[in-house]
Backbone as a printed PyTorch tensor [residue, N CA C, xyz], in Angstrom:
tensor([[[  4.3830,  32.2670,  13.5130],
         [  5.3720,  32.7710,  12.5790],
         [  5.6730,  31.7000,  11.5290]],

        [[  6.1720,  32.1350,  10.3780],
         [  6.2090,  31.0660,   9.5450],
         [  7.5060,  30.4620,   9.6590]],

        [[  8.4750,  30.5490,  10.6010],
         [  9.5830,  29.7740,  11.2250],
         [  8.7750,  28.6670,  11.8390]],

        [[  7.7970,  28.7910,  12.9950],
         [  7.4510,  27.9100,  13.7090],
         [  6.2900,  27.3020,  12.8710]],

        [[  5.8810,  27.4170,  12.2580],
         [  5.2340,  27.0620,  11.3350],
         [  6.0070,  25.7620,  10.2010]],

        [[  7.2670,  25.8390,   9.8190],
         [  7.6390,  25.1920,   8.8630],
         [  7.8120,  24.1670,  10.2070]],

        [[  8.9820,  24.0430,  11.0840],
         [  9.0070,  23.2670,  12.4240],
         [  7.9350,  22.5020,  12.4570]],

        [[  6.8100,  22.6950,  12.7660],
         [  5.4800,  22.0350,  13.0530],
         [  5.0260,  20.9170,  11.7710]],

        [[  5.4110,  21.9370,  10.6510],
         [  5.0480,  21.0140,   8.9510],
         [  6.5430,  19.6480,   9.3440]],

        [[  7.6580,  20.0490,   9.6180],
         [  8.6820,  19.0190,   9.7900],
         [  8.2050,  18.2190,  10.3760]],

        [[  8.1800,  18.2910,  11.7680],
         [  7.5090,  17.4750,  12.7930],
         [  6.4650,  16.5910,  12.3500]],

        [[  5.5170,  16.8930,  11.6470],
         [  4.3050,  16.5140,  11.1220],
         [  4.4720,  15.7390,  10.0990]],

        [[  5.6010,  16.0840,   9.2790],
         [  6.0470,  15.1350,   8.3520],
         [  6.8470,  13.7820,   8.7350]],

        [[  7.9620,  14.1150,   9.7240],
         [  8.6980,  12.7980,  10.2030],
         [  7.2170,  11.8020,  10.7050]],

        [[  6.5940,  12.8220,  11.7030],
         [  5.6340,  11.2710,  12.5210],
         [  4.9940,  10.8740,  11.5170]],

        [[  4.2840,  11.0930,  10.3810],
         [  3.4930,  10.5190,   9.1130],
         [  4.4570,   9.7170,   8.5000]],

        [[  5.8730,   9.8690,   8.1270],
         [  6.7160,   8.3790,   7.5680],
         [  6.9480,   7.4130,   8.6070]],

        [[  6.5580,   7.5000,   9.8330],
         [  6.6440,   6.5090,  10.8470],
         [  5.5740,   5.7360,  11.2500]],

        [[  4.3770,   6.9580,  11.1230],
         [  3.0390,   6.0880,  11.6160],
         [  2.1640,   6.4420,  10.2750]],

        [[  1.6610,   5.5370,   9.5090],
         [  0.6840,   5.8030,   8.7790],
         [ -0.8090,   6.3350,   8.9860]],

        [[ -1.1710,   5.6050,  10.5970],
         [ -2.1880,   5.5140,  11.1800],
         [ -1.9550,   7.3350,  11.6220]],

        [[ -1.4510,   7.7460,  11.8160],
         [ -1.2660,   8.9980,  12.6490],
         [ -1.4370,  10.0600,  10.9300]],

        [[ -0.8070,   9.7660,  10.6140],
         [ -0.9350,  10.4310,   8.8120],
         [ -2.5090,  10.4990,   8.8330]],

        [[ -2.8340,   9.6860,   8.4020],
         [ -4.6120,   9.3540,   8.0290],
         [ -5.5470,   9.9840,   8.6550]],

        [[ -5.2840,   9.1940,  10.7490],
         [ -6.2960,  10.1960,  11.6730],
         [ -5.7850,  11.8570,  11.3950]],

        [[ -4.4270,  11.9230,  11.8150],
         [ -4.5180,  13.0460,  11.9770],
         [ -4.2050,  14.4030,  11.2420]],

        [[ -3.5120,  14.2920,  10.2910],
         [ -2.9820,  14.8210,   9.1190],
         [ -4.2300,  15.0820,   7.8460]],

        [[ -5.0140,  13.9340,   7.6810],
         [ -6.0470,  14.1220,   6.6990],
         [ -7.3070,  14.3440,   7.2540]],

        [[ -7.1950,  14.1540,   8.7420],
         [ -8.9640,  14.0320,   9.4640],
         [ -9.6040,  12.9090,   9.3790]],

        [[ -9.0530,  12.1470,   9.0170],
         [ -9.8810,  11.0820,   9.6110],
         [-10.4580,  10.3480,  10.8470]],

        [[-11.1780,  11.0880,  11.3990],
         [-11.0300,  10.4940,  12.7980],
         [-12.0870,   9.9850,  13.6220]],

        [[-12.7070,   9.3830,  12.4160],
         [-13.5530,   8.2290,  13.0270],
         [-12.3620,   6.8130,  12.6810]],

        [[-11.2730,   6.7860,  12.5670],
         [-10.8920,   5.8290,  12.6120],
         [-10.0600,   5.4510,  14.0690]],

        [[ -9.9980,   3.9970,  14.1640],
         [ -9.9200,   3.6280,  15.8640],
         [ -8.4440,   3.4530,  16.1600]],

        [[ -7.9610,   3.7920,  17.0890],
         [ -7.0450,   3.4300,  17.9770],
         [ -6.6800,   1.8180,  17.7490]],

        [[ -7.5250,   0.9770,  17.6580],
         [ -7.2090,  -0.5150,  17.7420],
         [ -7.1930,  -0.6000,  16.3960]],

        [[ -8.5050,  -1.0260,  15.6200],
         [ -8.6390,  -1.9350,  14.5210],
         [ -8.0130,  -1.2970,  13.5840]],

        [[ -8.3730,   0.0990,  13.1460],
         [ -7.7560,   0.7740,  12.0900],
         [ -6.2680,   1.0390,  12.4310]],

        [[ -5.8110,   1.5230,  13.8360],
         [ -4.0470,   1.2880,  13.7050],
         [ -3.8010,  -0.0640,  13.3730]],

        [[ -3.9280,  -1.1100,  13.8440],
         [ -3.5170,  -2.2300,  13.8660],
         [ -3.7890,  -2.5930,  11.6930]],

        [[ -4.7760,  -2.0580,  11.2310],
         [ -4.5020,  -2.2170,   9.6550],
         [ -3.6150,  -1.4090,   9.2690]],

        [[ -3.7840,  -0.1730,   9.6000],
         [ -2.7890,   0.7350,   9.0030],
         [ -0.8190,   0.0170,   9.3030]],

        [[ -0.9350,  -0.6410,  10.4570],
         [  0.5370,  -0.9310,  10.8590],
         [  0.9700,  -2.3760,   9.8300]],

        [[  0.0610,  -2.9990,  10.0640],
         [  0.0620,  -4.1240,   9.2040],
         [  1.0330,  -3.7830,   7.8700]],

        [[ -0.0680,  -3.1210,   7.2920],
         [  0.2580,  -2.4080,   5.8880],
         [  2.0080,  -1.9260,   5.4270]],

        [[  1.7140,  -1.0280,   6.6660],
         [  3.3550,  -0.4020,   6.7280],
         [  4.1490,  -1.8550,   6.6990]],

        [[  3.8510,  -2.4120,   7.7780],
         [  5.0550,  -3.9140,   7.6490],
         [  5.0410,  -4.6780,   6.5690]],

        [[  4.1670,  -4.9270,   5.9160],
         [  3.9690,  -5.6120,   4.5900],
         [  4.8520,  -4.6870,   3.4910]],

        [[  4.5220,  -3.3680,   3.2680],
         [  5.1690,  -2.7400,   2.7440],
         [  7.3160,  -2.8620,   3.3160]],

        [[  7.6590,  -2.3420,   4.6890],
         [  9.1560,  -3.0230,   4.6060],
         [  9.2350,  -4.4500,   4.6620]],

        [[  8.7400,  -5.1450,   4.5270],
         [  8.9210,  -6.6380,   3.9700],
         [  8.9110,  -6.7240,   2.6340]],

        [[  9.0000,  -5.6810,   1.4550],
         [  8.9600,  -5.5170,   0.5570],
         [  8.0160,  -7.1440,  -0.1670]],

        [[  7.1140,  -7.1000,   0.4630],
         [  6.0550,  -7.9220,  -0.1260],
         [  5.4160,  -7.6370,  -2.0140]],

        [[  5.2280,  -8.2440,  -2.0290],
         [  4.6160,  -7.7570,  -3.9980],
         [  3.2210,  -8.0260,  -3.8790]],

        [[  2.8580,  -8.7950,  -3.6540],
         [  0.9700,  -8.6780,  -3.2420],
         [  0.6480,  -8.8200,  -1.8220]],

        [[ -0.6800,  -8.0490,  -1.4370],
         [ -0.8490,  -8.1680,  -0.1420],
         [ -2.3860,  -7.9710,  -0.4140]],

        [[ -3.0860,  -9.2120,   0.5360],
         [ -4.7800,  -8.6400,   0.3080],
         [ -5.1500,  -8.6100,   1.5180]],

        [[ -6.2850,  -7.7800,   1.8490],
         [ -6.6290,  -7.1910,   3.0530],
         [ -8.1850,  -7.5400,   2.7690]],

        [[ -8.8090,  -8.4160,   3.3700],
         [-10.3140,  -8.5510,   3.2200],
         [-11.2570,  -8.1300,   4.6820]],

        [[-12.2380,  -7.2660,   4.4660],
         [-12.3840,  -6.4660,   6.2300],
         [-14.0000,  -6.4730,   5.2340]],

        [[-14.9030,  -6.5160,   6.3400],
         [-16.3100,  -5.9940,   6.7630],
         [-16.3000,  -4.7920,   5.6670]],

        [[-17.5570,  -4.8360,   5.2810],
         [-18.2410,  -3.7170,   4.6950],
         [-18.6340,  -2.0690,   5.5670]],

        [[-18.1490,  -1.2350,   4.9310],
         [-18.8670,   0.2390,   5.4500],
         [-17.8300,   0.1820,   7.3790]],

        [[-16.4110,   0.0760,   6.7660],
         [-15.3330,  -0.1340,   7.5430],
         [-14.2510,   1.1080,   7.7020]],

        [[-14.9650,   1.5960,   6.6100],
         [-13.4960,   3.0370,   5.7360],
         [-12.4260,   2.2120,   5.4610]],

        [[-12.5070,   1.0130,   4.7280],
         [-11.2160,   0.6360,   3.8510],
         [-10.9250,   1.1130,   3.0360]],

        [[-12.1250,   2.2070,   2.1680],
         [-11.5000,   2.9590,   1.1890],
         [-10.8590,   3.8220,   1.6530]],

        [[-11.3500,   4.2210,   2.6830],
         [-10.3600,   5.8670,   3.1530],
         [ -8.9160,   5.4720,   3.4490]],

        [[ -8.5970,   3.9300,   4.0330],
         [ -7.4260,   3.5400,   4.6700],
         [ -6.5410,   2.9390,   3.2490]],

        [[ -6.9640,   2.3890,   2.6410],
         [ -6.5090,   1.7260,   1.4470],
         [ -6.3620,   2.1590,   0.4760]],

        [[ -7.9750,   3.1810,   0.0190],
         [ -7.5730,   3.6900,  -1.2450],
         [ -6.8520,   5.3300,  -0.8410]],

        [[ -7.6240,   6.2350,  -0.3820],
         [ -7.3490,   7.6460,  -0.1100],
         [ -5.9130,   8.2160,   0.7350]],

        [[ -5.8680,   7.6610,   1.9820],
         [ -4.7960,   7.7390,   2.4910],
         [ -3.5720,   7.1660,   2.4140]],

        [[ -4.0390,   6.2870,   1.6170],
         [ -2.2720,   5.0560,   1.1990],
         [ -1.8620,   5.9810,   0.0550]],

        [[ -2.6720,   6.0590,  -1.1280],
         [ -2.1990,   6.8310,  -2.1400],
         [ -1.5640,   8.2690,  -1.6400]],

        [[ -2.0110,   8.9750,  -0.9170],
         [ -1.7310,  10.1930,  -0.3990],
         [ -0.3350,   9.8880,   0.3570]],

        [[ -0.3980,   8.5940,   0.9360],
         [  1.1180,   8.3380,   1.9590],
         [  2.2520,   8.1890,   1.3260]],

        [[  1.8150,   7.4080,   0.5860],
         [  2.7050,   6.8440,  -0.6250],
         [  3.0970,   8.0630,  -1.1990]],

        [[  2.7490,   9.0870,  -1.4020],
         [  3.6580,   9.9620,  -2.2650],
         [  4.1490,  11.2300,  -1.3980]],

        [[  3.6730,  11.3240,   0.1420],
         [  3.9410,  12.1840,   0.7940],
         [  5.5570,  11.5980,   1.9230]],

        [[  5.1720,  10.2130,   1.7210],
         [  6.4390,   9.1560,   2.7190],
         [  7.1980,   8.7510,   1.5930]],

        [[  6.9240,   8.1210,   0.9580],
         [  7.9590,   7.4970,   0.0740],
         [  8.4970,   7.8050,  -1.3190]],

        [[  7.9150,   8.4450,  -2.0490],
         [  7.9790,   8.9180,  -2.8840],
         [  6.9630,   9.4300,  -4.3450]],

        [[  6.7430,  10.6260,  -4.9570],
         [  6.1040,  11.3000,  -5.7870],
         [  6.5500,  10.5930,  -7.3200]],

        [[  7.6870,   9.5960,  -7.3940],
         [  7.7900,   9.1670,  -8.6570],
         [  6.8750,   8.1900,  -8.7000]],

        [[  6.1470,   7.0140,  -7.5330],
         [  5.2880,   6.1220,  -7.5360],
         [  4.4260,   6.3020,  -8.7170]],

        [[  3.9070,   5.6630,  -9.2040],
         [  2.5620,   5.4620, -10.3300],
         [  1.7720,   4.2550,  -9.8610]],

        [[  0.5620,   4.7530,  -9.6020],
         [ -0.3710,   3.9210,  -9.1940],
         [ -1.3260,   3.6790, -10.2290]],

        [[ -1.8060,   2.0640, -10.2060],
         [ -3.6980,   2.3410, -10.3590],
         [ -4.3130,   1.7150,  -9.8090]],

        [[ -5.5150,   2.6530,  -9.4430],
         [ -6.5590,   2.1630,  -8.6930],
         [ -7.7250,   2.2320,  -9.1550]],

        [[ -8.6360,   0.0150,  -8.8690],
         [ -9.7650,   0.2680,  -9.4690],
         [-11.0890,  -0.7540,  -8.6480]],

        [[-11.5940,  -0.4430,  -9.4300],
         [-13.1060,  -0.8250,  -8.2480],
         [-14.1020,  -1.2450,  -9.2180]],

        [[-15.0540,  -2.1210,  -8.6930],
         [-15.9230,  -2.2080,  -9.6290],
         [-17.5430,  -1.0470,  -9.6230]],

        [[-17.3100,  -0.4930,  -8.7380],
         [-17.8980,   0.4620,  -8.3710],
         [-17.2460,   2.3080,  -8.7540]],

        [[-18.2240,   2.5370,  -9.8590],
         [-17.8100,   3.6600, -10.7810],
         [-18.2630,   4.9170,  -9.6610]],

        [[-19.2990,   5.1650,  -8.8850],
         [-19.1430,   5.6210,  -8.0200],
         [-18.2860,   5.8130,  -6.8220]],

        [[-17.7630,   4.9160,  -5.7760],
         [-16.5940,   4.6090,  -5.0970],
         [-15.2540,   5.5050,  -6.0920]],

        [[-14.9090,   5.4170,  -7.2350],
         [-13.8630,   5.5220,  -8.0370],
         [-14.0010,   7.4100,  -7.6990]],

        [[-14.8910,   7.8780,  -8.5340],
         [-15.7250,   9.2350,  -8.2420],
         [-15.2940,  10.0280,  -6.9730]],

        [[-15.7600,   9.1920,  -5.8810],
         [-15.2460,   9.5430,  -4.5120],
         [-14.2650,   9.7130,  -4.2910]],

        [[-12.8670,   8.5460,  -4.7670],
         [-11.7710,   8.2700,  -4.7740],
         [-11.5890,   9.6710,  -5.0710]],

        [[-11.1990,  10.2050,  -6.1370],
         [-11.1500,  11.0050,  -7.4620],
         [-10.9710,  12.6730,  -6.7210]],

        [[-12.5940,  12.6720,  -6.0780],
         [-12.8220,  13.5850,  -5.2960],
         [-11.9070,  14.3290,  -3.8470]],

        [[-11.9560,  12.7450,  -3.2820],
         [-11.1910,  13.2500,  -2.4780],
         [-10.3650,  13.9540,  -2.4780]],

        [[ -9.1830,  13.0480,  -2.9730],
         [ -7.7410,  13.0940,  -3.4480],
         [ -7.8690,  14.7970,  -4.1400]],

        [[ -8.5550,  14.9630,  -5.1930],
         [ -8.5100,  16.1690,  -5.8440],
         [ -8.7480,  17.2460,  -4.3740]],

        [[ -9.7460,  17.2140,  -3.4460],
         [ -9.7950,  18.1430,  -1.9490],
         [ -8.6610,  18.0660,  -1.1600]],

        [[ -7.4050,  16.9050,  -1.3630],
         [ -6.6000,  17.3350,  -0.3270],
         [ -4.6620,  18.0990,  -1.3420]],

        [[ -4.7030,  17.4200,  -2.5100],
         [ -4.0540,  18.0410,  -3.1310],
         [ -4.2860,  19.4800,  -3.9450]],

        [[ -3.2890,  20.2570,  -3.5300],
         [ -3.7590,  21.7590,  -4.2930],
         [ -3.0240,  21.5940,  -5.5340]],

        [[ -2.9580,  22.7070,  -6.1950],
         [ -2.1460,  23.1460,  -7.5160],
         [ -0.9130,  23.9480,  -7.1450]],

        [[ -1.0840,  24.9010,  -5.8240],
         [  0.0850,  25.5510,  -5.3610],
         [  0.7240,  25.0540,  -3.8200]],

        [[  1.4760,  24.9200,  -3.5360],
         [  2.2400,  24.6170,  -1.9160],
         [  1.6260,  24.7270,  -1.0220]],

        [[  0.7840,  25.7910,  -0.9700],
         [ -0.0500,  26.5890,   0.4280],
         [ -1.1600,  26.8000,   0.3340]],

        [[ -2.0850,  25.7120,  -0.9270],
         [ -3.2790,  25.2810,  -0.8570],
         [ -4.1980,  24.8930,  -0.2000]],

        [[ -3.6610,  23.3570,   0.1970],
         [ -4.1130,  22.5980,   0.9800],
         [ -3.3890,  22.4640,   2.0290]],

        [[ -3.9220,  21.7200,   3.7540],
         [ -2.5990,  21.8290,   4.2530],
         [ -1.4710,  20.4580,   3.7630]],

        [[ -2.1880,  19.3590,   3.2330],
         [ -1.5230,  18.1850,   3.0760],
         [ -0.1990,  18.9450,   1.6980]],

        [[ -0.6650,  19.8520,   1.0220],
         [  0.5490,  20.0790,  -0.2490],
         [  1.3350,  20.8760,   0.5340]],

        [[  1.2840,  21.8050,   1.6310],
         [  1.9100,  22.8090,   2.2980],
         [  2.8540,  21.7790,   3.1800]],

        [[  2.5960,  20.7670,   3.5590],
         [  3.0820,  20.0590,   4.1890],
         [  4.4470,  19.0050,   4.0330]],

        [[  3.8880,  18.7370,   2.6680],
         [  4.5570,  17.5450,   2.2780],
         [  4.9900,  18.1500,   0.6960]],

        [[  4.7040,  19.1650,   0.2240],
         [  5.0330,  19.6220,  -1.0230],
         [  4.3690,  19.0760,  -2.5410]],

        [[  3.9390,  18.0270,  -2.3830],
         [  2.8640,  17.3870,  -2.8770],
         [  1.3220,  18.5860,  -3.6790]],

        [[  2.2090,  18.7830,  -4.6740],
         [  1.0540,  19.1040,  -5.7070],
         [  0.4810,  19.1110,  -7.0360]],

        [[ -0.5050,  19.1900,  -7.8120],
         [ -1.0950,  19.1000,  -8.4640],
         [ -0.0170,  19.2500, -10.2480]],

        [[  0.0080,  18.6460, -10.9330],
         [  0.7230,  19.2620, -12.1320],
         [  0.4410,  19.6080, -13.5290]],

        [[ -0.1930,  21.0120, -13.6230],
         [ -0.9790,  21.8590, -14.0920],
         [ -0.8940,  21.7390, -15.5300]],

        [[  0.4960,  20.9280, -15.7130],
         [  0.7830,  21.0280, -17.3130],
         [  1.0460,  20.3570, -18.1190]],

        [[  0.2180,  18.9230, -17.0870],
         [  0.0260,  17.5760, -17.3450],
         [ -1.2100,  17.0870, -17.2940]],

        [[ -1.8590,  16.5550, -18.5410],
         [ -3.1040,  15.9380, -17.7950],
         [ -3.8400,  15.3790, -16.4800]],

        [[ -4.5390,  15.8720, -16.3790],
         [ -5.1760,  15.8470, -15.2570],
         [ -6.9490,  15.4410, -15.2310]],

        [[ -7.5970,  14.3730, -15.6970],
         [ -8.9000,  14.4090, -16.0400],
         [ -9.8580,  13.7660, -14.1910]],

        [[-11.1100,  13.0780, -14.6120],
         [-11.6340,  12.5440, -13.3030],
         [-10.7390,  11.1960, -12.9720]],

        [[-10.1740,  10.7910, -14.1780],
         [ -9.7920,   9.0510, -14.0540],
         [ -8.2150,   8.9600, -14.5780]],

        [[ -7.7170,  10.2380, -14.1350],
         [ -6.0240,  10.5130, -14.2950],
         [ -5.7980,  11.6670, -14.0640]],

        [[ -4.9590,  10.9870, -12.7760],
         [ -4.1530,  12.2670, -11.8190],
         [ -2.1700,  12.7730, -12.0820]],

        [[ -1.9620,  13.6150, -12.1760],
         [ -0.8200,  13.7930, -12.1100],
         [  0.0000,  15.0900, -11.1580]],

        [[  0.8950,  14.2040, -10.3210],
         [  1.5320,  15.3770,  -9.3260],
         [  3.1630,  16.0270,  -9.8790]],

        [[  3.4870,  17.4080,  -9.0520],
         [  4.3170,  17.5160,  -9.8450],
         [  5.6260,  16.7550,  -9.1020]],

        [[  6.9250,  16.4730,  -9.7900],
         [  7.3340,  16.0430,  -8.7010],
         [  8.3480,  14.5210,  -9.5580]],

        [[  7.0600,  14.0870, -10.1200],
         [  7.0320,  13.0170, -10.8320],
         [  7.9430,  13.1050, -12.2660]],

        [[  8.6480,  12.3620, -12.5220],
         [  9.2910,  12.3190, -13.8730],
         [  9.1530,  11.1680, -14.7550]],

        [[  9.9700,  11.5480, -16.5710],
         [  9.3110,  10.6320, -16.9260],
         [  8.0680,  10.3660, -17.6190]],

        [[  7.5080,   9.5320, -18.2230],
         [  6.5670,   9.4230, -19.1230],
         [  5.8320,   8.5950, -18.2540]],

        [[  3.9550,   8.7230, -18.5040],
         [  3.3910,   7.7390, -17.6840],
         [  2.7900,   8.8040, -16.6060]],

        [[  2.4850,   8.6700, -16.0320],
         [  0.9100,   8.7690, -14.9370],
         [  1.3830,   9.1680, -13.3020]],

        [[  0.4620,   9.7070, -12.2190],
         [  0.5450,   9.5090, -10.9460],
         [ -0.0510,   8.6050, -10.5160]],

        [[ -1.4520,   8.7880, -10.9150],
         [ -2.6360,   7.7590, -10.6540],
         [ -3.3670,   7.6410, -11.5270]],

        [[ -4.1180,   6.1970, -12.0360],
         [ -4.9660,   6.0590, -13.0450],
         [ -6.0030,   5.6440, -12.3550]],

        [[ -7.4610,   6.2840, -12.6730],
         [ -8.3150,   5.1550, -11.6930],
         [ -9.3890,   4.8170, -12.6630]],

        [[ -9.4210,   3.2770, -12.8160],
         [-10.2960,   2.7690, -13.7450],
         [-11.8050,   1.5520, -13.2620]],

        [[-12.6690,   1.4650, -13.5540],
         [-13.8120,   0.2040, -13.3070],
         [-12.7210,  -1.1820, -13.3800]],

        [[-13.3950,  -2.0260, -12.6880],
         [-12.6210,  -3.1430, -12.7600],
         [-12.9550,  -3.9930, -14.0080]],

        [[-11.4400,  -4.5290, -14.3760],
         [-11.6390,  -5.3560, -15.6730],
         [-10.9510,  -4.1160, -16.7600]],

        [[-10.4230,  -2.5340, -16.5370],
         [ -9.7880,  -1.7230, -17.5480],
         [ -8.4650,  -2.0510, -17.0710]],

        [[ -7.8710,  -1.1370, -17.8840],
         [ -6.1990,  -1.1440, -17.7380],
         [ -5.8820,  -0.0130, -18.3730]],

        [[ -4.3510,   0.0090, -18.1240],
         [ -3.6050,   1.0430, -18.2500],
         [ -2.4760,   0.9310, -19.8750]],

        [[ -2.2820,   1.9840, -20.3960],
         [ -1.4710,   1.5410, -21.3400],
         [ -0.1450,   2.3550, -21.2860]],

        [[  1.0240,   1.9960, -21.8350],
         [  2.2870,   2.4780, -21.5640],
         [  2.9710,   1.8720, -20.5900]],

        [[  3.1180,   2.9590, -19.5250],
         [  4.0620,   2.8450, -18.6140],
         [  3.4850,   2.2070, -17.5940]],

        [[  3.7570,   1.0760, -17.1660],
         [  3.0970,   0.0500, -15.6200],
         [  3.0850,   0.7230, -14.6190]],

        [[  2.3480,   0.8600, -13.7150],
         [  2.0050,   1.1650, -12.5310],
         [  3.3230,   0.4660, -11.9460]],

        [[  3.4970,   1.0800, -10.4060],
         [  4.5560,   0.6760,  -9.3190],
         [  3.7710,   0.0860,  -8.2010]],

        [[  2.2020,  -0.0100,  -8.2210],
         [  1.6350,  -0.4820,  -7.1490],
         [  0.1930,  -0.1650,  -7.8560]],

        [[ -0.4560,  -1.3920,  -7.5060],
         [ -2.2270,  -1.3690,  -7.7690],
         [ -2.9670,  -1.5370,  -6.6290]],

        [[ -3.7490,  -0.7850,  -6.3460],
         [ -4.8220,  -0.9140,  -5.5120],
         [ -5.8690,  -1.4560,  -6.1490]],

        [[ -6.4770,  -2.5670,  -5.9320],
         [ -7.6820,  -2.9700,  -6.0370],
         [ -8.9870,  -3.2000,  -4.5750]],

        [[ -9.5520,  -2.0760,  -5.1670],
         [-10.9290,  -2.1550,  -3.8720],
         [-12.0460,  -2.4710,  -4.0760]],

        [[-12.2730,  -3.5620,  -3.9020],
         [-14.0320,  -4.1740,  -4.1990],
         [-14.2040,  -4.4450,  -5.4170]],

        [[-13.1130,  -5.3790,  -6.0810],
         [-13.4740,  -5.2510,  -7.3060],
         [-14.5110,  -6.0620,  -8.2080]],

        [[-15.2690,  -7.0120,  -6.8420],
         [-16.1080,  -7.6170,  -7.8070],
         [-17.6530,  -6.9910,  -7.4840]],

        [[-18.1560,  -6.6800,  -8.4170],
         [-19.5910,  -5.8900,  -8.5530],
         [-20.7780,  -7.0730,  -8.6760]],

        [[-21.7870,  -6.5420,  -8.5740],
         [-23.3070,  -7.2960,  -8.2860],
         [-23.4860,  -7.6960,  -9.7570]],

        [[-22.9530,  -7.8510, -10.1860],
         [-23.1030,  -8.9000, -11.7740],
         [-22.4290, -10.1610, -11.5050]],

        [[-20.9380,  -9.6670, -10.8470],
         [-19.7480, -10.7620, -10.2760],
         [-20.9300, -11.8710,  -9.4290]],

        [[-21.0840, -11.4130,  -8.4770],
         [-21.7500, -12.1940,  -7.3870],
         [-22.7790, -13.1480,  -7.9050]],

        [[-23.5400, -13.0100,  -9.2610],
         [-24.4570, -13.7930,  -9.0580],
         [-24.1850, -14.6610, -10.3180]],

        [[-22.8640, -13.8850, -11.3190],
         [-22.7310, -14.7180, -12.1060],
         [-20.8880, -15.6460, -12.4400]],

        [[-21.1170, -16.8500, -12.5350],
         [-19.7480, -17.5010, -12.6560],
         [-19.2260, -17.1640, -13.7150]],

        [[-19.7560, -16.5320, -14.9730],
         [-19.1320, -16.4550, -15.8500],
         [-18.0590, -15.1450, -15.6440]],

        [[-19.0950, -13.8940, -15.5540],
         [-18.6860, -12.5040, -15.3380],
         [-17.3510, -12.7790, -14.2600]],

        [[-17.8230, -13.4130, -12.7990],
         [-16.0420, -13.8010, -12.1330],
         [-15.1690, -14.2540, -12.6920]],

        [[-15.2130, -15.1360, -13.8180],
         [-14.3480, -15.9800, -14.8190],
         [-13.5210, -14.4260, -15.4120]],

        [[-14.5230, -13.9460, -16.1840],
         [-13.9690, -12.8590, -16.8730],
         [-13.1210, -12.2570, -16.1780]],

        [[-13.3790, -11.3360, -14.3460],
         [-13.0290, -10.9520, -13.7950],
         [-11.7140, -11.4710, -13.2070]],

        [[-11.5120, -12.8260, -13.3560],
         [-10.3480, -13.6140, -13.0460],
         [ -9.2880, -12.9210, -13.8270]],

        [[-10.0780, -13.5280, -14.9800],
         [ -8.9940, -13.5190, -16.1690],
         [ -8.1530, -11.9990, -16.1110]],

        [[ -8.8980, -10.7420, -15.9260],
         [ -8.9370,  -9.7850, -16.0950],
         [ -7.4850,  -9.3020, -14.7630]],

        [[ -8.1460,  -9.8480, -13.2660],
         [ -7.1650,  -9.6990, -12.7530],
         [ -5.5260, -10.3880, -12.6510]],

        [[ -5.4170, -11.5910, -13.4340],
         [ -4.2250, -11.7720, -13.8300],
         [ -3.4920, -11.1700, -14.4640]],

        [[ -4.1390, -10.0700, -15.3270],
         [ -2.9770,  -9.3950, -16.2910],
         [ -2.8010,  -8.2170, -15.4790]],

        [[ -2.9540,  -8.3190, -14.7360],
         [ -2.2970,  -6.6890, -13.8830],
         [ -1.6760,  -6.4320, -12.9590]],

        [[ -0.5090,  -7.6500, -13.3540],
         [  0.6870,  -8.4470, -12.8640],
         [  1.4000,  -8.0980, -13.9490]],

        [[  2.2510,  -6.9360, -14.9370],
         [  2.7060,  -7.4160, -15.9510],
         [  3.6230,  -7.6420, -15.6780]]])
């Protein structure tokens, strides 16, 4: 019934602002992620976050699902736990990865309430009468001038209104690695996105 039905969306909502890790496995499907290593990042995170920390870097093994934990499901938490006014950007040096990002996110947010189950859930949806391209997202919800999510190659930026939190995932690419200059650049590049 759709009484016991909203109950279940409640329920489902309190344990996701408590456990992130439980949001991610179980709320989005993720569930190749582990009991140990991935709760123990996901909890981390959360504590860094009420320590109201301002930077936090997380460096983990390759082909780990840090994007799914870092980029996909944080962004998704973040506006389903804490709040839909957030403005993010997120960027990578990998234009593919970004794509994925992009993708996802666009499969778990709908345009109407009872789309997806994550918008049915958390109310979290799409805002139809706001730009919306592959590399700028906007939910409704949000007020104000400025963005939900921007997602750019590493070394772009955003103009206007500052982000409330940046994700950066992998941002140095196979040019970075072999050349000192291109990291120089890349330095430089990540200092200004501190404004």
């Amino acid at each position: 019934s759709d009484e016991e039905k909203s109950v279940l969306y409640a329920l489902i909502a309190s344990h996701s602002k408590v456990s992130f890790h439980f949001f991610a496995k179980h709320v989005l499907g993720f569930d190749l992620l582990t009991e140990f290593t991935h709760k123990r990042w996901c909890e981390d995170l959360q504590f860094a976050l009420r320590e109201n920390r301002h930077r936090m870097m997380r460096l983990k093994p390759r082909k780990t699902f840090k994007s799914s934990i870092y980029g996909i499901s944080f962004i998704l938490w973040v506006w389903a736990c804490l709040s839909p006014q957030i403005r993010i950007f997120y960027t990578s040096s990998s234009n593919l990865l970004i794509e994925e990002v992009a993708d996802a996110l666009n499969g778990f947010i709908g345009t109407d309430k009872d789309e997806t189950l994550y918008s049915a859930i958390f109310g979290i949806t799409k805002d139809i009468k706001s730009k919306n391209t592959g590399d700028v997202f906007n939910i409704e919800g949000r007020s104000g001038k400025g963005f939900s999510l921007i997602l750019r190659t590493s070394g772009g930026s955003t103009t206007g209104i500052h982000p409330n939190l940046i994700i950066v995932d992998d941002a140095v690419g196979q040019k970075d690695r072999t050349s000192q200059a291109e990291r120089d650049e890349k330095e430089k590049w990540f200092d200004t996105l501190n404004p």
